[in-house]
CSV table of C-alpha atoms and ligand atoms in Angstrom, one decimal:
chain,number,residue,atom,x,y,z
A,1,MET,CA,0.1,-0.1,-0.1
A,2,ALA,CA,1.2,3.5,-0.9
A,3,ASP,CA,2.9,5.2,1.9
A,4,THR,CA,1.4,8.6,3.0
A,5,ARG,CA,3.2,11.1,5.3
A,6,HIS,CA,2.0,14.3,6.7
A,7,THR,CA,4.2,17.5,7.6
A,8,LYS,CA,3.6,21.1,8.5
A,9,VAL,CA,6.2,22.3,6.2
A,10,LEU,CA,7.3,20.5,3.0
A,11,ILE,CA,10.5,21.8,1.6
A,12,ILE,CA,11.3,20.7,-1.9
A,13,GLY,CA,14.8,20.9,-3.1
A,14,SER,CA,18.4,20.8,-1.4
A,15,GLY,CA,20.4,23.7,-2.6
A,16,PRO,CA,21.4,26.5,-0.3
A,17,ALA,CA,17.7,27.6,-0.1
A,18,GLY,CA,16.2,24.4,0.9
A,19,TYR,CA,18.9,23.4,3.4
A,20,THR,CA,18.6,27.0,4.8
A,21,ALA,CA,14.9,26.8,4.9
A,22,ALA,CA,15.4,23.6,6.6
A,23,VAL,CA,17.6,24.7,9.4
A,24,TYR,CA,15.2,27.8,10.3
A,25,ALA,CA,12.1,25.6,10.1
A,26,ALA,CA,13.7,23.1,12.3
A,27,ARG,CA,14.9,25.5,14.9
A,28,ALA,CA,11.4,27.0,14.8
A,29,MET,CA,10.0,23.4,15.9
A,30,ILE,CA,7.9,22.8,12.8
A,31,ASN,CA,9.6,19.6,12.2
A,32,PRO,CA,10.0,20.1,8.3
A,33,ILE,CA,10.5,17.3,5.8
A,34,LEU,CA,12.9,18.3,2.9
A,35,VAL,CA,13.1,16.2,-0.2
A,36,GLN,CA,16.2,16.6,-2.0
A,37,GLY,CA,15.6,15.8,-5.4
A,38,ILE,CA,17.9,14.1,-8.3
A,39,GLN,CA,20.8,16.7,-7.5
A,40,PRO,CA,21.3,16.5,-3.6
A,41,GLY,CA,23.1,19.6,-2.8
A,42,GLY,CA,22.0,21.5,-5.9
A,43,GLN,CA,24.2,23.3,-8.4
A,44,LEU,CA,27.3,24.0,-6.2
A,45,THR,CA,27.8,20.2,-6.4
A,46,ILE,CA,29.2,20.6,-10.1
A,47,THR,CA,31.4,23.1,-9.3
A,48,THR,CA,34.9,23.1,-7.5
A,49,GLU,CA,36.0,25.8,-5.5
A,50,VAL,CA,33.5,28.6,-4.0
A,51,GLU,CA,35.4,31.7,-3.1
A,52,ASN,CA,32.4,33.9,-2.1
A,53,TRP,CA,30.6,31.9,0.5
A,54,PRO,CA,31.1,34.3,3.5
A,55,GLY,CA,33.3,32.6,6.4
A,56,ASP,CA,35.0,30.3,3.9
A,57,THR,CA,37.9,32.0,1.6
A,58,HIS,CA,38.1,28.7,-0.2
A,59,VAL,CA,35.4,25.9,0.2
A,60,MET,CA,34.8,23.1,-2.4
A,61,GLY,CA,31.0,23.3,-3.6
A,62,PRO,CA,30.1,19.7,-3.0
A,63,ASP,CA,31.9,20.0,0.5
A,64,LEU,CA,29.7,23.1,1.3
A,65,MET,CA,26.5,21.3,0.5
A,66,VAL,CA,27.6,18.3,2.8
A,67,ARG,CA,27.9,20.7,5.4
A,68,MET,CA,24.6,22.2,5.0
A,69,GLU,CA,22.7,18.8,4.9
A,70,ALA,CA,24.4,17.9,7.9
A,71,HIS,CA,23.5,21.4,9.5
A,72,ALA,CA,19.6,20.8,8.7
A,73,THR,CA,19.8,17.3,9.9
A,74,ALA,CA,21.4,18.2,13.1
A,75,MET,CA,19.0,21.0,14.0
A,76,GLY,CA,16.3,18.2,13.6
A,77,ALA,CA,15.0,18.2,9.8
A,78,GLU,CA,14.0,15.2,7.9
A,79,VAL,CA,16.1,15.1,4.7
A,80,ILE,CA,14.7,12.5,2.4
A,81,SER,CA,16.2,11.3,-0.8
A,82,ASP,CA,13.3,11.4,-3.2
A,83,HIS,CA,12.2,13.5,-5.9
A,84,ILE,CA,8.8,15.2,-6.5
A,85,SER,CA,7.1,14.3,-9.4
A,86,SER,CA,3.7,16.3,-8.9
A,87,LEU,CA,2.3,18.8,-6.9
A,88,ASP,CA,-1.3,19.8,-6.0
A,89,LEU,CA,-1.7,23.1,-4.6
A,90,SER,CA,-5.5,23.7,-5.3
A,91,LYS,CA,-6.3,23.0,-1.7
A,92,ARG,CA,-4.8,22.5,1.8
A,93,PRO,CA,-3.3,20.3,2.6
A,94,PHE,CA,-1.2,20.4,-0.3
A,95,VAL,CA,-0.2,17.1,-1.9
A,96,ALA,CA,3.1,15.9,-3.4
A,97,GLN,CA,3.6,12.9,-5.1
A,98,ALA,CA,7.2,11.4,-4.9
A,99,ASP,CA,9.0,9.0,-7.3
A,100,SER,CA,9.1,6.5,-4.5
A,101,GLY,CA,5.5,6.1,-4.5
A,102,ILE,CA,5.3,8.2,-1.0
A,103,THR,CA,2.5,11.0,-0.8
A,104,PHE,CA,3.5,14.0,1.1
A,105,THR,CA,0.6,16.1,2.6
A,106,ALA,CA,1.7,19.6,3.8
A,107,ASP,CA,0.0,22.6,5.5
A,108,ALA,CA,2.9,24.8,3.7
A,109,VAL,CA,5.2,24.2,0.9
A,110,ILE,CA,8.6,25.8,0.4
A,111,LEU,CA,9.5,25.7,-3.4
A,112,ALA,CA,13.4,25.6,-3.7
A,113,THR,CA,13.8,23.8,-7.0
A,114,GLY,CA,16.3,26.2,-8.2
A,115,ALA,CA,17.4,26.9,-11.7
A,116,GLN,CA,19.6,25.3,-14.1
A,117,ALA,CA,22.1,26.9,-16.6
A,118,LYS,CA,21.1,25.8,-20.1
A,119,TRP,CA,24.2,24.2,-22.1
A,120,LEU,CA,24.8,23.9,-25.8
A,121,GLY,CA,24.6,20.4,-25.5
A,122,LEU,CA,28.1,19.5,-27.1
A,123,PRO,CA,30.1,16.4,-25.9
A,124,SER,CA,33.4,18.5,-25.7
A,125,GLU,CA,31.4,21.0,-23.5
A,126,GLU,CA,30.6,18.4,-21.2
A,127,LYS,CA,34.0,17.0,-21.3
A,128,PHE,CA,35.4,20.3,-20.1
A,129,LYS,CA,32.9,21.4,-17.4
A,130,GLY,CA,34.8,22.5,-14.5
A,131,PHE,CA,38.0,22.5,-16.4
A,132,GLY,CA,37.9,25.6,-18.5
A,133,VAL,CA,33.9,25.6,-19.4
A,134,SER,CA,31.5,27.4,-16.9
A,135,ALA,CA,28.2,29.0,-16.7
A,136,CYS,CA,29.1,31.4,-14.1
A,137,ALA,CA,31.5,34.3,-14.4
A,138,THR,CA,31.0,35.4,-10.9
A,139,CYS,CA,32.1,32.2,-9.8
A,140,ASP,CA,35.0,31.0,-11.9
A,141,GLY,CA,36.1,34.4,-13.5
A,142,PHE,CA,38.9,34.9,-10.8
A,143,PHE,CA,40.6,31.9,-12.4
A,144,TYR,CA,41.1,33.6,-15.7
A,145,ARG,CA,43.2,36.6,-14.5
A,146,GLY,CA,45.7,37.6,-17.3
A,147,LYS,CA,44.2,34.8,-19.8
A,148,GLU,CA,42.0,35.1,-23.0
A,149,VAL,CA,38.1,34.0,-22.6
A,150,VAL,CA,35.1,33.4,-24.7
A,151,VAL,CA,31.6,34.0,-23.8
A,152,ILE,CA,28.5,32.7,-25.9
A,153,GLY,CA,25.2,34.3,-25.8
A,154,GLY,CA,23.3,37.3,-26.8
A,155,GLY,CA,21.2,38.4,-23.7
A,156,ASN,CA,21.7,40.4,-20.4
A,157,THR,CA,23.7,37.4,-18.8
A,158,ALA,CA,26.0,37.1,-21.7
A,159,GLU,CA,26.8,40.8,-21.8
A,160,GLY,CA,27.0,40.8,-17.8
A,161,GLU,CA,29.3,38.0,-17.9
A,162,ALA,CA,31.6,39.5,-20.5
A,163,LEU,CA,31.8,42.7,-18.8
A,164,PHE,CA,32.5,41.2,-15.6
A,165,LEU,CA,35.2,38.9,-17.3
A,166,THR,CA,37.1,42.1,-18.4
A,167,ASN,CA,38.1,42.6,-14.7
A,168,PHE,CA,40.3,39.4,-15.1
A,169,ALA,CA,40.9,38.5,-18.6
A,170,THR,CA,43.2,40.2,-21.0
A,171,LYS,CA,40.5,39.7,-24.0
A,172,VAL,CA,36.8,38.8,-24.0
A,173,THR,CA,35.4,37.2,-27.2
A,174,LEU,CA,31.6,37.5,-27.2
A,175,ILE,CA,30.1,35.0,-29.6
A,176,HIS,CA,26.5,35.7,-30.7
A,177,ARG,CA,24.7,33.5,-33.2
A,178,ARG,CA,23.0,36.6,-34.7
A,179,ASP,CA,24.1,40.3,-35.5
A,180,THR,CA,22.0,42.1,-32.9
A,181,LEU,CA,22.0,41.4,-29.1
A,182,ARG,CA,19.0,41.1,-26.9
A,183,ALA,CA,20.6,43.1,-23.9
A,184,GLU,CA,19.6,46.4,-23.0
A,185,LYS,CA,21.0,49.1,-25.1
A,186,ILE,CA,22.8,50.7,-22.3
A,187,MET,CA,24.8,47.3,-21.8
A,188,GLN,CA,25.3,47.1,-25.5
A,189,ASP,CA,27.0,50.7,-25.3
A,190,ARG,CA,29.2,49.6,-22.5
A,191,LEU,CA,29.9,46.3,-24.5
A,192,PHE,CA,31.0,47.9,-27.5
A,193,LYS,CA,33.1,50.6,-25.8
A,194,HIS,CA,35.0,48.3,-24.0
A,195,PRO,CA,38.5,47.9,-25.2
A,196,LYS,CA,39.0,44.5,-24.1
A,197,ILE,CA,35.7,42.9,-25.8
A,198,VAL,CA,35.9,41.7,-29.4
A,199,MET,CA,32.3,40.7,-31.0
A,200,GLN,CA,32.2,37.9,-33.3
A,201,TRP,CA,28.6,37.9,-34.8
A,202,ASP,CA,26.4,35.3,-36.7
A,203,SER,CA,28.6,32.3,-35.0
A,204,GLU,CA,27.9,29.2,-33.2
A,205,VAL,CA,30.3,27.1,-31.4
A,206,THR,CA,30.6,23.9,-32.7
A,207,GLU,CA,33.5,22.3,-30.4
A,208,VAL,CA,35.3,23.2,-27.5
A,209,LEU,CA,39.1,22.5,-28.0
A,210,GLY,CA,41.5,21.2,-25.1
A,211,THR,CA,44.0,19.0,-23.8
A,212,ASP,CA,43.5,15.9,-21.7
A,213,ALA,CA,46.6,16.0,-19.4
A,214,PRO,CA,46.1,18.2,-17.8
A,215,SER,CA,42.5,18.6,-18.7
A,216,SER,CA,42.0,22.2,-19.9
A,217,VAL,CA,40.7,24.3,-22.6
A,218,THR,CA,42.7,25.9,-25.4
A,219,GLY,CA,39.9,27.4,-27.7
A,220,VAL,CA,36.7,27.0,-29.3
A,221,ARG,CA,35.7,26.2,-32.9
A,222,THR,CA,33.2,28.5,-34.5
A,223,HIS,CA,31.2,28.4,-37.6
A,224,ASN,CA,29.9,31.5,-39.4
A,225,LEU,CA,26.1,30.9,-39.8
A,226,LYS,CA,26.2,33.5,-43.1
A,227,THR,CA,29.6,32.7,-44.9
A,228,GLY,CA,30.3,29.2,-43.6
A,229,GLU,CA,33.5,30.1,-42.4
A,230,MET,CA,35.2,27.8,-39.7
A,231,LYS,CA,37.7,29.4,-37.2
A,232,ASP,CA,39.3,28.5,-34.0
A,233,VAL,CA,39.4,31.2,-31.4
A,234,PRO,CA,42.0,30.7,-28.8
A,235,CYS,CA,41.0,30.9,-24.8
A,236,HIS,CA,41.5,29.2,-21.7
A,237,GLY,CA,38.0,29.9,-20.3
A,238,PHE,CA,34.7,29.3,-22.1
A,239,PHE,CA,31.6,30.9,-20.5
A,240,VAL,CA,28.2,29.7,-21.7
A,241,ALA,CA,25.4,32.3,-21.1
A,242,ILE,CA,22.7,31.3,-23.4
A,243,GLY,CA,20.0,31.6,-20.3
A,244,HIS,CA,18.9,29.7,-17.2
A,245,ALA,CA,16.0,27.4,-17.0
A,246,PRO,CA,14.1,27.9,-13.8
A,247,ALA,CA,12.9,24.5,-12.4
A,248,SER,CA,9.4,25.6,-12.1
A,249,GLU,CA,7.7,22.5,-13.9
A,250,LEU,CA,5.9,21.5,-10.7
A,251,VAL,CA,4.1,24.7,-10.6
A,252,LYS,CA,3.9,26.2,-14.0
A,253,ASP,CA,0.3,25.6,-14.4
A,254,GLN,CA,-0.5,26.7,-10.5
A,255,LEU,CA,1.5,29.7,-9.9
A,256,PRO,CA,2.2,33.1,-11.7
A,257,LEU,CA,5.7,32.9,-13.5
A,258,HIS,CA,7.8,35.9,-14.8
A,259,ASN,CA,11.0,36.3,-16.9
A,260,GLY,CA,10.6,33.0,-18.7
A,261,GLY,CA,9.5,30.7,-16.0
A,262,TYR,CA,10.7,31.9,-12.7
A,263,VAL,CA,8.2,31.7,-9.8
A,264,GLN,CA,6.8,35.3,-8.9
A,265,VAL,CA,7.0,36.3,-5.2
A,266,GLU,CA,5.7,39.3,-3.5
A,267,ALA,CA,8.3,41.9,-3.3
A,268,GLY,CA,10.2,41.6,-0.1
A,269,SER,CA,8.9,38.5,0.9
A,270,THR,CA,8.7,34.6,-0.3
A,271,ARG,CA,4.9,34.5,-0.5
A,272,THR,CA,3.8,33.1,-4.0
A,273,ALA,CA,0.1,33.8,-5.3
A,274,ILE,CA,-1.1,30.8,-3.1
A,275,PRO,CA,-1.2,31.3,0.8
A,276,GLY,CA,1.0,28.7,2.3
A,277,VAL,CA,3.1,28.3,-0.6
A,278,PHE,CA,6.6,30.0,-0.5
A,279,ALA,CA,9.5,30.1,-3.0
A,280,ALA,CA,13.0,30.9,-2.6
A,281,GLY,CA,16.4,30.8,-4.3
A,282,ASP,CA,17.3,30.5,-8.1
A,283,LEU,CA,13.6,29.2,-8.8
A,284,THR,CA,12.5,32.7,-8.1
A,285,ASP,CA,15.7,34.9,-9.1
A,286,HIS,CA,16.7,35.9,-12.6
A,287,ILE,CA,18.9,38.5,-11.6
A,288,TYR,CA,21.5,37.6,-8.6
A,289,ARG,CA,21.4,33.8,-8.7
A,290,GLN,CA,24.1,33.2,-5.9
A,291,ALA,CA,24.4,30.7,-3.2
A,292,VAL,CA,24.3,33.4,-0.5
A,293,THR,CA,21.2,35.0,-1.9
A,294,SER,CA,19.5,31.6,-2.0
A,295,ALA,CA,20.4,30.9,1.5
A,296,GLY,CA,19.0,34.1,2.4
A,297,MET,CA,15.6,33.7,0.8
A,298,GLY,CA,15.7,30.1,2.3
A,299,CYS,CA,15.6,31.7,5.6
A,300,MET,CA,13.1,34.2,4.6
A,301,ALA,CA,10.8,31.4,3.1
A,302,ALA,CA,10.9,29.5,6.7
A,303,LEU,CA,10.2,32.5,8.7
A,304,ASP,CA,7.3,33.4,6.2
A,305,ALA,CA,6.1,30.0,6.7
A,306,GLU,CA,6.3,29.7,10.3
A,307,LYS,CA,4.2,32.8,10.5
A,308,PHE,CA,1.5,31.6,8.3
A,309,LEU,CA,1.3,28.5,10.2
A,310,ALA,CA,1.1,30.3,13.4
A,311,GLY,CA,-1.6,32.6,12.0
A,312,THR,CA,-3.7,29.6,10.6
A,313,GLU,CA,-3.0,27.3,13.8
A,314,HIS,CA,-4.2,30.0,16.3
B,401,FAD,P1,19.8,24.7,-6.6
B,401,FAD,O1,21.2,24.8,-6.1
B,401,FAD,O2,19.7,24.7,-8.1
B,401,FAD,O3,19.2,23.4,-5.9
B,401,FAD,C1,18.0,23.0,-6.6
B,401,FAD,C2,17.3,21.7,-5.8
B,401,FAD,O4,16.3,21.4,-6.2
B,401,FAD,C3,18.4,20.6,-6.1
B,401,FAD,O5,18.9,19.8,-5.0
B,401,FAD,C4,17.4,19.7,-6.9
B,401,FAD,O6,17.9,18.3,-6.9
B,401,FAD,C5,16.1,20.0,-6.3
B,401,FAD,N1,15.1,19.8,-7.4
B,401,FAD,C6,14.7,20.3,-8.2
B,401,FAD,N2,13.5,19.7,-9.0
B,401,FAD,C7,13.0,19.0,-7.8
B,401,FAD,C8,11.9,18.0,-7.7
B,401,FAD,N3,11.0,18.3,-8.5
B,401,FAD,N4,11.8,17.4,-6.4
B,401,FAD,C9,12.6,17.8,-5.6
B,401,FAD,N5,13.8,18.3,-5.5
B,401,FAD,C10,14.0,18.9,-6.5
B,401,FAD,N6,27.1,30.7,-6.5
B,401,FAD,C11,27.8,31.4,-5.7
B,401,FAD,O7,27.5,32.0,-5.0
B,401,FAD,N7,29.1,31.0,-5.7
B,401,FAD,C12,29.8,30.3,-6.6
B,401,FAD,O8,31.1,30.1,-6.8
B,401,FAD,C13,28.8,29.6,-7.6
B,401,FAD,N8,29.5,28.8,-8.5
B,401,FAD,C14,28.6,28.0,-9.2
B,401,FAD,C15,29.1,27.2,-10.3
B,401,FAD,C16,28.5,26.5,-11.1
B,401,FAD,C17,29.0,25.6,-12.2
B,401,FAD,C18,26.9,26.7,-11.2
B,401,FAD,C19,26.2,26.2,-12.1
B,401,FAD,C20,26.4,27.5,-10.2
B,401,FAD,C21,27.2,28.3,-9.3
B,401,FAD,N9,26.5,29.1,-8.3
B,401,FAD,C22,27.7,29.8,-7.6
B,401,FAD,C23,25.2,29.4,-8.4
B,401,FAD,C24,24.7,28.7,-7.3
B,401,FAD,O9,24.9,27.4,-7.1
B,401,FAD,C25,23.1,28.9,-7.2
B,401,FAD,O10,22.8,30.2,-7.0
B,401,FAD,C26,22.6,28.1,-6.1
B,401,FAD,O11,23.0,27.1,-6.0
B,401,FAD,C27,21.1,28.4,-5.8
B,401,FAD,O12,20.5,27.5,-4.8
B,401,FAD,P2,18.9,27.0,-4.8
B,401,FAD,O13,19.0,26.1,-3.4
B,401,FAD,O14,18.1,28.2,-5.1
B,401,FAD,O15,18.8,25.9,-6.1
B,402,NAP,P1,18.0,35.3,-22.8
B,402,NAP,O1,17.6,36.8,-22.6
B,402,NAP,O2,17.1,34.4,-23.0
B,402,NAP,O3,19.2,35.3,-23.8
B,402,NAP,C1,19.9,34.2,-24.1
B,402,NAP,C2,20.7,34.3,-25.3
B,402,NAP,O4,21.4,33.2,-25.7
B,402,NAP,C3,19.8,35.0,-26.6
B,402,NAP,O5,20.8,35.8,-27.2
B,402,NAP,C4,20.1,33.6,-27.3
B,402,NAP,O6,20.0,34.2,-28.6
B,402,NAP,C5,21.2,33.0,-27.1
B,402,NAP,N1,21.1,31.4,-27.0
B,402,NAP,C6,20.0,30.7,-26.8
B,402,NAP,N2,20.2,29.6,-27.0
B,402,NAP,C7,21.4,29.3,-27.9
B,402,NAP,C8,22.0,28.4,-28.2
B,402,NAP,N3,21.6,27.4,-28.2
B,402,NAP,N4,23.1,28.6,-29.0
B,402,NAP,C9,23.4,29.9,-28.9
B,402,NAP,N5,23.1,31.1,-28.4
B,402,NAP,C10,21.9,30.7,-27.6
B,402,NAP,O7,18.7,35.0,-21.3
B,402,NAP,P2,19.5,35.7,-20.4
B,402,NAP,O8,20.5,36.7,-20.9
B,402,NAP,O9,20.0,34.7,-19.4
B,402,NAP,O10,18.5,36.6,-19.6
B,402,NAP,C11,17.3,35.9,-19.1
B,402,NAP,C12,16.3,36.7,-18.3
B,402,NAP,O11,17.0,37.3,-17.3
B,402,NAP,C13,16.2,38.2,-19.4
B,402,NAP,O12,14.8,38.4,-19.1
B,402,NAP,C14,16.9,39.0,-19.1
B,402,NAP,O13,16.5,40.4,-19.2
B,402,NAP,C15,17.0,39.0,-17.5
B,402,NAP,N6,18.3,39.4,-17.2
B,402,NAP,C16,18.3,40.5,-16.8
B,402,NAP,C17,19.6,41.1,-16.0
B,402,NAP,C18,19.7,42.4,-15.6
B,402,NAP,O14,18.7,43.1,-15.5
B,402,NAP,N7,20.7,43.0,-15.4
B,402,NAP,C19,20.8,40.3,-16.1
B,402,NAP,C20,20.6,38.9,-16.6
B,402,NAP,C21,19.3,38.5,-17.0
B,402,NAP,P3,18.9,34.7,-29.8
B,402,NAP,O15,19.1,36.1,-29.3
B,402,NAP,O16,19.4,34.3,-31.0
B,402,NAP,O17,17.6,34.2,-29.1
């Protein structure tokens, strides 16, 4: 017979937002259940060194997430290795169906399912991820001091990444598949005027070039979509900035979304359009997308959920 578990707060996701929410909710004696999903620890488990988590000059992303899980568990949160396949927010208690067959019912839900960077899907891109291929200049730009880098994309993210990388790199080549950018005009203006930035229009990247021992990137192979010309662009770092996909699949037909799929929350809070449903971290955030901002929102979500439960309980 299928198992049903009831909890006051169900936290969906085990990145910085989910684990921080779990720490706060556990300390508020709400006895939260956190479901980890298929990427326990979230996006930071696919990176190496994190140098901007306050209190740690250097910490390995996976280690940091192991510590966050241990912290949440030590405070009394129940962390479950499972994946939520469907969520019904139409009435309370809310109902979440997990892959294992367990049905969770919850008085409040904290959505912390994050967002995933979109990738080109090239085998060579996959091979060099973490060894010169990145989707986060804020995280990895520092490693390219005095080196040449390539960014691909034509939106605000790509422009932001390219401009940020000029703080470290000697040359930034921005490759875009068309001859106009999507980015705001002011960003374009800054970009075109920047002496370190070179634009390569109408081009796609067909392969990331590199060495095996040590594993590192040496360039990218490009294809001009108008002329057909193939060209190798030398670089040490290749930044993919072709958009992020928020993991809002579970709620896309139940909650208002913005900016291409991010869950909308009330300004200054984590409340969504449905009372008792809160959202935190990259799932809601198309601008900052950092571990520390996600953790901050996780804290807010737990406090918001605690207040909500106190209000309905009395
Ligand atoms: P995520 O970390 O995305 O976690 C989402 C969680 O939701 C995962 O555990 C997943 O399993 C779970 N989930 C998804 N769907 C379901 C479901 N249906 N059921 C159950 N669970 C589900 N930020 C920094 O501040 N510093 C850095 O140095 C840094 N480096 C980065 C390097 C890389 C390569 C990447 C990709 C990102 C980096 N970031 C960095 C960004 C940072 O990782 C994110 O901002 C942060 O992880 C977002 O946290 P989150 O909790 O919102 O979601
Ligand atoms: P985006 O606006 O969707 O832009 C993605 C870019 O990547 C587009 O230029 C697109 O090309 C290109 N692209 C997509 N798939 C590609 C592929 N397979 N190969 C090559 N190029 C590909 O994404 P974003 O820049 O991440 O921005 C997302 C949202 O966040 C936007 O609403 C943006 O305004 C917002 N944002 C705001 C700020 C800010 O306010 N400072 C900063 C970052 C993001 P095409 O143009 O040809 O489609």
